[in-house]
Coordinates of C-alpha atoms and ligand atoms in Angstrom, one line a residue:
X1 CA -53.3 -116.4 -9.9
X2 CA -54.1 -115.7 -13.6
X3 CA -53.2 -111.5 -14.6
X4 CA -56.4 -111.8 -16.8
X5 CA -58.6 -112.4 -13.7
X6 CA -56.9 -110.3 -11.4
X7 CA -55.2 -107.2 -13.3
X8 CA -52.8 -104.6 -11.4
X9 CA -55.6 -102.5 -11.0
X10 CA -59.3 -101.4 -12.0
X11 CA -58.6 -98.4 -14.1
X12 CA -58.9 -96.0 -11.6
X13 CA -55.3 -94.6 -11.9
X14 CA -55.1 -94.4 -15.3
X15 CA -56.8 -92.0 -16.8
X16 CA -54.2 -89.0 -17.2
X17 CA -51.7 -88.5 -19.5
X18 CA -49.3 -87.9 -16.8
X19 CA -49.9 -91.0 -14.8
X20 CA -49.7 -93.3 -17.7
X21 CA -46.1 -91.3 -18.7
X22 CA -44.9 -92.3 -14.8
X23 CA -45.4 -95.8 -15.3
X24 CA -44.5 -96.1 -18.6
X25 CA -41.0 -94.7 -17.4
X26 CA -40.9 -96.9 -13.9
X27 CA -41.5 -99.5 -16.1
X28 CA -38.4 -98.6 -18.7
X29 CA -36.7 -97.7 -15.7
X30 CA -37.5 -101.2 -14.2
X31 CA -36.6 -103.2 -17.8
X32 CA -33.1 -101.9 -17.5
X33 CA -32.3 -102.4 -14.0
X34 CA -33.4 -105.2 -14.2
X35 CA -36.2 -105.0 -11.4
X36 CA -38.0 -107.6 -9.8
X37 CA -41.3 -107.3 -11.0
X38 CA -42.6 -108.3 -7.3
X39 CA -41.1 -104.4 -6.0
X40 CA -42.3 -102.7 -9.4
X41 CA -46.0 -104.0 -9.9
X42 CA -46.0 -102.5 -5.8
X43 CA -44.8 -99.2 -7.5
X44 CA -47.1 -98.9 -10.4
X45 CA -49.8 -98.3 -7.9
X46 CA -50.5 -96.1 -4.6
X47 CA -50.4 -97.2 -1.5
X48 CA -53.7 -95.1 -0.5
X49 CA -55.9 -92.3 -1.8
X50 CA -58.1 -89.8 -0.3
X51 CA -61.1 -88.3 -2.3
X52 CA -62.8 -85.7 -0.4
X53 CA -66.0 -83.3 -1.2
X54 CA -65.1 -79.5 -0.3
X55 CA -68.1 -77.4 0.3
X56 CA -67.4 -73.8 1.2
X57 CA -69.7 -70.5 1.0
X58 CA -68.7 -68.5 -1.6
X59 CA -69.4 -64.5 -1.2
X60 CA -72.3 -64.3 -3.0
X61 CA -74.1 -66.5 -0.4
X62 CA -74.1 -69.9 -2.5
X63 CA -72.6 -72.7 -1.9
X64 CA -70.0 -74.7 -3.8
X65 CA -68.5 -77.8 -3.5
X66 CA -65.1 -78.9 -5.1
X67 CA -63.6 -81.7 -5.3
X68 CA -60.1 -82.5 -3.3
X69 CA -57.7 -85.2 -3.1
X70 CA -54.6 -86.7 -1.0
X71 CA -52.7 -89.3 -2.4
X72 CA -50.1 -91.2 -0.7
X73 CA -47.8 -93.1 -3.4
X74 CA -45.2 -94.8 -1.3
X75 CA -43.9 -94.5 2.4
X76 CA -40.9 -96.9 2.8
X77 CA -38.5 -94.6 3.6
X78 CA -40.7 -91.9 5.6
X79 CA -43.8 -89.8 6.0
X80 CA -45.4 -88.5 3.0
X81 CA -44.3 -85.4 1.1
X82 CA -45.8 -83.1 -1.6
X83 CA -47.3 -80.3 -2.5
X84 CA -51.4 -79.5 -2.8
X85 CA -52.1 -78.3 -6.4
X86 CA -54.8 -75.9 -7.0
X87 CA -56.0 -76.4 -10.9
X88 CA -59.4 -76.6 -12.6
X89 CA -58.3 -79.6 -14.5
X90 CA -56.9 -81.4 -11.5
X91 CA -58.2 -85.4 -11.2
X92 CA -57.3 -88.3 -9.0
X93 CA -55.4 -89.9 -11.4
X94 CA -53.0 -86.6 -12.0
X95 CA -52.2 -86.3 -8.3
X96 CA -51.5 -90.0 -8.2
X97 CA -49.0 -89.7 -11.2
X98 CA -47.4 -86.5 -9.2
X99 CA -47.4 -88.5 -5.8
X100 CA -45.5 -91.7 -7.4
X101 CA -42.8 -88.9 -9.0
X102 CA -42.4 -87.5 -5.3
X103 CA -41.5 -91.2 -4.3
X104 CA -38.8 -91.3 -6.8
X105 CA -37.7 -87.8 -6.1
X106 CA -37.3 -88.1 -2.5
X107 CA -35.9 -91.3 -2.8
X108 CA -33.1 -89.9 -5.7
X109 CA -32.2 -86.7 -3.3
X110 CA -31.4 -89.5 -0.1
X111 CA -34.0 -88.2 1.4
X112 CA -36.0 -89.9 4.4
X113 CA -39.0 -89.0 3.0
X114 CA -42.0 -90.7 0.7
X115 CA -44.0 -89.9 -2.3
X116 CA -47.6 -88.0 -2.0
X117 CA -49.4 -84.9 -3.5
X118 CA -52.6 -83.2 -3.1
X119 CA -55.2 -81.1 -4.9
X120 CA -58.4 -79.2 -5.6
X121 CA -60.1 -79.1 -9.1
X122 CA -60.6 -75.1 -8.5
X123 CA -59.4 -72.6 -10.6
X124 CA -57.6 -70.3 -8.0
X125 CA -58.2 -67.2 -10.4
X126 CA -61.8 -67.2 -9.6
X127 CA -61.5 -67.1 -5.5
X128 CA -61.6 -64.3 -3.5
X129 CA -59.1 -64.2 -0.8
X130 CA -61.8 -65.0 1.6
X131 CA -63.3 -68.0 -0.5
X132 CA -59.6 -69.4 -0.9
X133 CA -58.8 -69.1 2.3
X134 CA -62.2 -71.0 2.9
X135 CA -61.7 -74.1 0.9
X136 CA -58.1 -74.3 2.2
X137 CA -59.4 -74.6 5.4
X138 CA -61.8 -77.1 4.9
X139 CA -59.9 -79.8 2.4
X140 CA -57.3 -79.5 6.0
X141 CA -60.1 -80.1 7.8
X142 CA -61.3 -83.0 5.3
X143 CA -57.8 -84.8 5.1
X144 CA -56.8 -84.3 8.6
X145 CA -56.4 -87.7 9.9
X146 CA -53.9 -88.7 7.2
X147 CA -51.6 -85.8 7.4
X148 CA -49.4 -84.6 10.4
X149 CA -45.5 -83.9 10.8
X150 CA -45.1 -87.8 11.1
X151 CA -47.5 -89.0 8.5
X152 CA -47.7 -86.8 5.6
X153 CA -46.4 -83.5 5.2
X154 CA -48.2 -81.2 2.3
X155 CA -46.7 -78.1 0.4
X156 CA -47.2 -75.5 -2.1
X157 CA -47.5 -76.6 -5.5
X158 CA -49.2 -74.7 -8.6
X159 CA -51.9 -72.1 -7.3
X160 CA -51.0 -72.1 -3.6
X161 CA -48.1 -70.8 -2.0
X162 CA -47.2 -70.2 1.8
X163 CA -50.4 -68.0 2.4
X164 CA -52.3 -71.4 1.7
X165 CA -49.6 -73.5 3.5
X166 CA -50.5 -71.2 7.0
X167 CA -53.5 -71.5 6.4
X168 CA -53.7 -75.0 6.6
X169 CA -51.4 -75.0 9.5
X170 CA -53.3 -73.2 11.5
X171 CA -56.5 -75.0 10.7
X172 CA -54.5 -78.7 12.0
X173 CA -53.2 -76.8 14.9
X174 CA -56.5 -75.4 15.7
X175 CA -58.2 -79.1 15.6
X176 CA -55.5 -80.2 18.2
X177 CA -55.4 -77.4 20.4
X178 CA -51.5 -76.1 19.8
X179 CA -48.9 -75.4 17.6
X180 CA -47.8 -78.2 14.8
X181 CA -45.8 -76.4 12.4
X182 CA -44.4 -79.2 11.0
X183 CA -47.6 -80.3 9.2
X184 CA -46.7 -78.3 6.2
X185 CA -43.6 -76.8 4.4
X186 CA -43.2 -73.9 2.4
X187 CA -44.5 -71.7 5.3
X188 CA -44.1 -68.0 5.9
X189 CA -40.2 -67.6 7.9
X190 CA -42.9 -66.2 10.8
X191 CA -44.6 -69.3 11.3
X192 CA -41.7 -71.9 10.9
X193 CA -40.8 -71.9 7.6
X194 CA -37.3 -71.9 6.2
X195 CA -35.4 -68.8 4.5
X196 CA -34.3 -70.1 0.9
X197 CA -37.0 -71.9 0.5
X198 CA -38.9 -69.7 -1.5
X199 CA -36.6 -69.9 -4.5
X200 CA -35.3 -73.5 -3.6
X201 CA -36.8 -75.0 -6.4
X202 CA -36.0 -72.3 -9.5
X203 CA -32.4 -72.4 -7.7
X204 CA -32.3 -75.9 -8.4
X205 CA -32.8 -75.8 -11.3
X206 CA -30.1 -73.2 -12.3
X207 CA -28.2 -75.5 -10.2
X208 CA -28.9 -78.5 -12.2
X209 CA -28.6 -76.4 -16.0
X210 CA -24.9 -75.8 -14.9
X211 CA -23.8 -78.7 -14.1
X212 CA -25.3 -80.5 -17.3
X213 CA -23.5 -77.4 -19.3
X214 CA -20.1 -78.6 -17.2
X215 CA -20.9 -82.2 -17.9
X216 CA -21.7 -81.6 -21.4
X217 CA -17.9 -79.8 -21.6
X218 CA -16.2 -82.7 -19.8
X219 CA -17.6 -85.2 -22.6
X220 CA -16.4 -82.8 -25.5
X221 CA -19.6 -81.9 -26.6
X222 CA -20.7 -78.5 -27.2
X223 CA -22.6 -77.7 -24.2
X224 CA -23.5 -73.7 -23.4
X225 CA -21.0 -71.5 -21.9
X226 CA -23.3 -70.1 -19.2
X227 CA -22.4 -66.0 -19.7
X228 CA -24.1 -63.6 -22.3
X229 CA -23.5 -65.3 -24.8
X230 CA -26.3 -68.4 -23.9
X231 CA -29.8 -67.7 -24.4
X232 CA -32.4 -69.8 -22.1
X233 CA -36.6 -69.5 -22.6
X234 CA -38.7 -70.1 -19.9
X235 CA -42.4 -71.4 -20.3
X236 CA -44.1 -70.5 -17.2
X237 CA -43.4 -67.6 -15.0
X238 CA -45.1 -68.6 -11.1
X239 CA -42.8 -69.7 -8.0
X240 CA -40.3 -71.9 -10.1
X241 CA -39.9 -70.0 -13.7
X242 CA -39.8 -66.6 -11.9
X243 CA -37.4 -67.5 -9.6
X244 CA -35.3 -69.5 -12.4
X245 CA -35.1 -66.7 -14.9
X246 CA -33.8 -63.9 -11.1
X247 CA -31.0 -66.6 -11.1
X248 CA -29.6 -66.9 -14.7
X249 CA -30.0 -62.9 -15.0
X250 CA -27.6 -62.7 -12.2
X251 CA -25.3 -65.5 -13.7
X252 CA -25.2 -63.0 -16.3
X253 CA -27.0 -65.3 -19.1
X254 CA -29.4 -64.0 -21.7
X255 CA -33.0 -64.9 -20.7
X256 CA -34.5 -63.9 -24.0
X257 CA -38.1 -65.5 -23.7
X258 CA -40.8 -66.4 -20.8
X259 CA -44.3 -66.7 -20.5
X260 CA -47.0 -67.3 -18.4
X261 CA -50.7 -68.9 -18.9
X262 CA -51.9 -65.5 -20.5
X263 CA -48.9 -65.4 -23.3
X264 CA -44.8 -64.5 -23.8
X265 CA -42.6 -62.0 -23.8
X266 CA -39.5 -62.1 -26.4
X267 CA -36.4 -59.7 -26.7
X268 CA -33.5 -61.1 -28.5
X269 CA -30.8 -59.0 -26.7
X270 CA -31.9 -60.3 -23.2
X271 CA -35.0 -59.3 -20.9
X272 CA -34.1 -57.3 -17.8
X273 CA -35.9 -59.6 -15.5
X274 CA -36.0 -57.3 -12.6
X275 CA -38.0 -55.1 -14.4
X276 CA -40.1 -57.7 -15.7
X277 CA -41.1 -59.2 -12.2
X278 CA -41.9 -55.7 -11.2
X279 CA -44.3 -55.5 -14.0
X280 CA -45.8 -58.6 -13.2
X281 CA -46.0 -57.8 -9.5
X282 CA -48.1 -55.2 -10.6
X283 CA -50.2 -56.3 -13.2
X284 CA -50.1 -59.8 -12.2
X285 CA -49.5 -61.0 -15.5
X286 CA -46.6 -60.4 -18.5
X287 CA -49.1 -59.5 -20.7
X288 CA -48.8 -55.7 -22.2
X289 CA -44.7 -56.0 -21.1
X290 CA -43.5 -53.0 -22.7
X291 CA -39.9 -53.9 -23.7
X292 CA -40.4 -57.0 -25.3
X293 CA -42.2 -58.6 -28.3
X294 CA -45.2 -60.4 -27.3
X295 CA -45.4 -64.4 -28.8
X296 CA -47.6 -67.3 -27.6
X297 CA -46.6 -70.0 -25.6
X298 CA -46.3 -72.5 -28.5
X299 CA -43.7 -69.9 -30.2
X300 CA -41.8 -69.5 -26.9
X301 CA -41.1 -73.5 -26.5
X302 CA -40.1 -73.4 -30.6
X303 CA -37.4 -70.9 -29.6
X304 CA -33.7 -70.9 -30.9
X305 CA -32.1 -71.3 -27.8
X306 CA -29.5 -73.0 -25.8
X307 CA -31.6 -73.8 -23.3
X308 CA -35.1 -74.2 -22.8
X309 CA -37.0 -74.6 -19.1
X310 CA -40.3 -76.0 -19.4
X311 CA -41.3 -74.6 -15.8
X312 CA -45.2 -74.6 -16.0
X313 CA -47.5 -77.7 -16.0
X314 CA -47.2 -81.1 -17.6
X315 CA -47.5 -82.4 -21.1
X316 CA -46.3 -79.5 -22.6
X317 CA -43.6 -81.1 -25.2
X318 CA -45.6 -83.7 -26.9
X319 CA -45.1 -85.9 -30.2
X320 CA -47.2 -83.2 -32.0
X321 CA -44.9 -80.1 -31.2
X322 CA -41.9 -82.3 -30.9
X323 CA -40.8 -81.1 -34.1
X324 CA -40.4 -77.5 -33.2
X325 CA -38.2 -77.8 -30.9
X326 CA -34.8 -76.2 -30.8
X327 CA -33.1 -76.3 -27.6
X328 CA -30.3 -78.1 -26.7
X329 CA -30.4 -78.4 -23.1
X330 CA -34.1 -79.0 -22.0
X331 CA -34.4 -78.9 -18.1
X332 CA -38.2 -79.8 -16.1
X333 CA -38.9 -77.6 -14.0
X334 CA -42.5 -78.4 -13.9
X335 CA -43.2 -82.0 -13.4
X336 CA -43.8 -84.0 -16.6
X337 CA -43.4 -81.5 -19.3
X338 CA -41.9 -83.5 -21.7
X339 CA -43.8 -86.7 -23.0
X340 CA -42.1 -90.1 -22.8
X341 CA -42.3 -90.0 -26.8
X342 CA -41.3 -86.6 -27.5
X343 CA -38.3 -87.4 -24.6
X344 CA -37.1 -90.4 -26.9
X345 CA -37.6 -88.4 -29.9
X346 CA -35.9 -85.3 -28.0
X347 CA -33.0 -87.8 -26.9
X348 CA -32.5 -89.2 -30.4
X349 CA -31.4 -85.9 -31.8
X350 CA -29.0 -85.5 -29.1
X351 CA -31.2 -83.1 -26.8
X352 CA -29.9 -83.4 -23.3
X353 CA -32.8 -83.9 -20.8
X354 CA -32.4 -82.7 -17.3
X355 CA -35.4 -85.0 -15.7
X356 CA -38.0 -83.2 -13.3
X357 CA -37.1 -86.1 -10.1
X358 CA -33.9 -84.1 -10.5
X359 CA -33.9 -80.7 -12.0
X360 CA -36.7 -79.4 -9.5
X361 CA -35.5 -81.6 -6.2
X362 CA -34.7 -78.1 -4.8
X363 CA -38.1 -77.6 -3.4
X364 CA -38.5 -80.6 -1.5
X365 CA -34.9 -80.7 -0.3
X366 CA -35.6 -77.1 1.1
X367 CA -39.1 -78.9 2.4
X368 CA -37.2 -81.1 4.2
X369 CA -34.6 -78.8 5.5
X370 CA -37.6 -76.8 6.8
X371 CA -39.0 -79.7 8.1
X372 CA -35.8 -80.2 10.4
X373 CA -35.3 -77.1 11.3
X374 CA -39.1 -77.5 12.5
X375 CA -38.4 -80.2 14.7
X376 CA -35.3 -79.1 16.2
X377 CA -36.8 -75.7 16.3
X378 CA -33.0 -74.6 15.3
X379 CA -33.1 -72.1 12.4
X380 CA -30.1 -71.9 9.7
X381 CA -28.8 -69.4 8.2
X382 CA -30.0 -68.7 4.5
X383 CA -26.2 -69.2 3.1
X384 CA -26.0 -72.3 5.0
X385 CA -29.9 -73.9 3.2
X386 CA -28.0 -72.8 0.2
X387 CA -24.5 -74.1 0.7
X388 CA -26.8 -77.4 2.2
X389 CA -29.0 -77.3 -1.0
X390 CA -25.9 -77.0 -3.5
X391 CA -24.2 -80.1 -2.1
X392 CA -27.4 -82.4 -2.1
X393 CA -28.0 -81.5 -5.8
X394 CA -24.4 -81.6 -6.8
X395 CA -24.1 -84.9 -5.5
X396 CA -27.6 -86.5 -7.1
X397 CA -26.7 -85.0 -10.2
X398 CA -23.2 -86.7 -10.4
X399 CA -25.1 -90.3 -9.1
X400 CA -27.6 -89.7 -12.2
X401 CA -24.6 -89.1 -15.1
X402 CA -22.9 -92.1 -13.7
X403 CA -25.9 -94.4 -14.1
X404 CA -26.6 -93.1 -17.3
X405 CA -22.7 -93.8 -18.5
X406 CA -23.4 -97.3 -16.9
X407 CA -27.0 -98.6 -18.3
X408 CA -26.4 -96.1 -21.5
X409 CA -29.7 -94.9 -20.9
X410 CA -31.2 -91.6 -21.0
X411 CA -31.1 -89.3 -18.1
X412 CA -34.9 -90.0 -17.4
X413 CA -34.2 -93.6 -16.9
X414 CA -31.0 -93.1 -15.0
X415 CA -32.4 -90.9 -13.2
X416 CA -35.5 -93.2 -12.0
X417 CA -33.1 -95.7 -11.7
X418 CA -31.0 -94.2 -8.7
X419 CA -34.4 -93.4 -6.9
X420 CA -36.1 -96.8 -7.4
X421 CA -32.7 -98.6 -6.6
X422 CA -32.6 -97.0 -3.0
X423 CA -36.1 -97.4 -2.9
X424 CA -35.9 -101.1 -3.9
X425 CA -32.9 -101.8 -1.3
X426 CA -35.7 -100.0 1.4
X427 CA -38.6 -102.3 0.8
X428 CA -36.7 -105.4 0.5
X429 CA -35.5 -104.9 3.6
X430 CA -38.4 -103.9 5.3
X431 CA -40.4 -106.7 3.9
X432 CA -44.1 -107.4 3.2
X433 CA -46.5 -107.0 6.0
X434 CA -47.9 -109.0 7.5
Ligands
NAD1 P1 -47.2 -71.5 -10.0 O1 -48.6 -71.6 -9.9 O2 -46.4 -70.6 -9.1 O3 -46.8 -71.0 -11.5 C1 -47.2 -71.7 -12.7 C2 -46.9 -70.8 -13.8 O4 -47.3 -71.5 -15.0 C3 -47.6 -69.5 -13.9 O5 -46.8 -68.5 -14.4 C4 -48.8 -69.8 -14.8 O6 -49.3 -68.6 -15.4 C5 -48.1 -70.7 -15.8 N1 -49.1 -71.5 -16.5 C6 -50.1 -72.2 -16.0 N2 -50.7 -72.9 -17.0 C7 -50.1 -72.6 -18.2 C8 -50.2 -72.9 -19.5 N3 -51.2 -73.7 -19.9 N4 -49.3 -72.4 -20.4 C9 -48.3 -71.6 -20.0 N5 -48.1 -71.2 -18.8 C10 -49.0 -71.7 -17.8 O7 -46.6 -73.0 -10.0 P2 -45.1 -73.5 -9.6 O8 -45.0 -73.8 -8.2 O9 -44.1 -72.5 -10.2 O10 -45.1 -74.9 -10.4 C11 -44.7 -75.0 -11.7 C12 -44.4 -76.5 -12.0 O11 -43.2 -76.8 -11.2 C13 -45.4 -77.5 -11.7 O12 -45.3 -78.6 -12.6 C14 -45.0 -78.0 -10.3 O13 -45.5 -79.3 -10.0 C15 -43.5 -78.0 -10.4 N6 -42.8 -77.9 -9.1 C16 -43.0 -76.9 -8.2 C17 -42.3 -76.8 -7.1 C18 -42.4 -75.7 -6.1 O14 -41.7 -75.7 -5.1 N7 -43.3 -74.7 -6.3 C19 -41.4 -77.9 -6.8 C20 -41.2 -78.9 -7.7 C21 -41.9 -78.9 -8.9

């Protein structure tokens, strides 16, 4: 069958930044390892997507409809995971980039678990409480049949959190007449969720930034020495910045720059984070912070730093801005930050990358934990998710620097490599139905 008449797929997928970047790296990934090209041509697309229209009743009477979407990447090794992304600039072929990341992700951590996402193209700012709660409801409603504790298991992700995730629990339990907590992750501890899994992800991070500054030591490079002396920045300031910046004030570390969509805050000698999460508690924004300087987002990711945390949305360190950047240790905590070009210049200059499959795994390896708690309805201890979370991470982490020494690659690649080898070993064994 000739690739000219029948291409790998229509065009549908392709048209964000962020997709293109994921297959441009499974691809990479696939070149050195060597793939066969029968297992990655399977990955480059999704195994099944779910556009939906959303029409709620807003509180002026009208009504609105958005647009929604479920995309489920891969599910070799288990039901569906990810989280549901609230964003105005949200599109099918965004989620399907996020969804084929979640494959690699759960696949790198050793969990039993696929790849999948979900969103609205809403801006969350706009909703009342009573409106968000609406459209929640109704994009459940909408994407019912293909999610459930055994099919696909949704989350929070950027603009919802586990006010949305009990929401849509309740609306799937209401459609079947009980309980089903297991639907969702990221729940309130009332309704099922799991304790640490709040600041799983930003934890993970931290996790991930000392290791690298250990690893970095153990090869004789200069790698920062994690007390007051290191100075991190942190673009982005919702459920994984805010939560990454708690955990390096406590380690003691300067965080000396973080931001959120409406600007930064900078203080050379340290912010006393804290105080600044109290502000923002109150304010709900950084903005007008008075113990700080304020800078723009751009001037906070150009930084003189040790170590910078992209921890907001994707695309954020691009060729253009490339240039301006400082850091030596760059860690993704959003998905995607970095683009595959700005990564290889990045790499080039002796930059080291912590990859998102890795550096924000926390989240969905709390999801999980949550997940099993769930259905053993056997809740753990928050030192024990912790001590649980530490080991899981500790352990991918070391799997990904050891690729990497073997394929001399960078740590995206190795990284991808560990999650599409397992992945690879999955499939082939399971075969090609029918
Ligand atoms: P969130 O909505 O809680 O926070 C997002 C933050 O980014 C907010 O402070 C917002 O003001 C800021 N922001 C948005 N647009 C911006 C812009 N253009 N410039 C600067 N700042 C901007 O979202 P989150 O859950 O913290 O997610 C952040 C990133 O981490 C996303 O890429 C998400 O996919 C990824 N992630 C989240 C989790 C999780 O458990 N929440 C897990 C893994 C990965």
């Amino acid at each position: 069958m000739s690739e000219t008449k029948y291409s790998l797929s229509s065009g549908i997928w392709d048209s964000s930044d962020l997709y293109k970047n994921a297959v441009l790296q499974l691809q990479e990934a696939a070149n050195v390892m060597g793939l066969d090209p029968n297992v990655s041509n399977r990955l480059m697309v999704p195994k099944r997507a779910l556009v939906v229209s959303v029409p709620i009743r807003l509180d002026d009477g009208s009504i609105r409809v958005f647009e929604g979407y479920r995309v489920q990447h891969n599910m070799t090794l288990g039901p569906g995971k990810g989280g549901i992304r609230f964003h105005p600039e949200v599109n099918l072929s965004e989620v399907a980039g996020l969804a084929m990341l979640m494959t690699f992700k759960c696949s790198l951590v050793g969990l039993p678990l696929g790849g999948a996402k979900g969103g609205i193209r809403v801006d969350p700012s706009q909703l009342s409480r009573q409106e968000a709660q609406a459209l929640t409801r109704r994009y459940t409603s909408e994407i019912n049949m293909i999610i459930g504790p055994d099919k696909d298991i949704p989350a929070p992700d950027v603009g919802t959190d586990a006010q949305h995730m009990a929401w849509m629990m309740d609306t799937f339990s209401q459609e079947r007449g009980f309980a089903i907590p297991g639907v969702v992750t990221g729940k309130p501890i009332e309704i099922g969720g799991s304790l640490g899994r709040a600041e799983s992800t930003g934890r993970g991070v931290v996790y991930t930034i000392q290791h690298a500054a250990k690893h970095l030591h153990s090869l004789g490079k200069p790698g920062p020495k994690m007390d007051s002396s290191t100075t991190v920045a942190i673009h982005g300031f919702g459920k994984v910045g805010a939560i990454a910046a708690q955990e390096i004030y406590q380690l003691n570390t300067k965080v000396v720059a973080v931001s959120d969509v409406g600007g930064g805050l900078y203080n050379k000698n340290g912010l006393n984070i804290p105080d600044v999460l109290k502000y923002m508690a109150k304010n709900r924004t950084l903005v007008g912070y008075p113990e700080a300087d304020a800078i723009t987002n751009d001037q906070l990711l150009s930084t003189h730093v040790d170590i910078l945390i992209p921890a907001a949305i994707d695309g954020v360190i691009t060729a253009k801005n490339v240039g301006s950047i400082n850091a030596k240790i760059i860690a993704e905590g959003a998905n995607g930050p970095i683009t595959n070009e700005a990564m290889k210049e990045l790499e080039s200059r002796g930059a080291f990358i912590i990859p998102d499959v890795l550096c924000n795994a926390g989240g969905v390896i709390v999801s999980y934990f949550e997940w099993v708690q769930g259905l053993q309805n056997f809740f753990w201890s928050e030192a024990e998710v912790n001590e649980k979370l530490a080991e899981v991470m500790a352990n991918a982490f070391k799997k990904v620097v050891e690729i990497q020494a073997t394929y001399k690659c960078g740590m995206k690649t190795a990284a991808l490599i560990s999650g599409v080898d397992r992945l690879n070993r999955a499939m082939l064994l399971r075969g090609l139905f029918p």
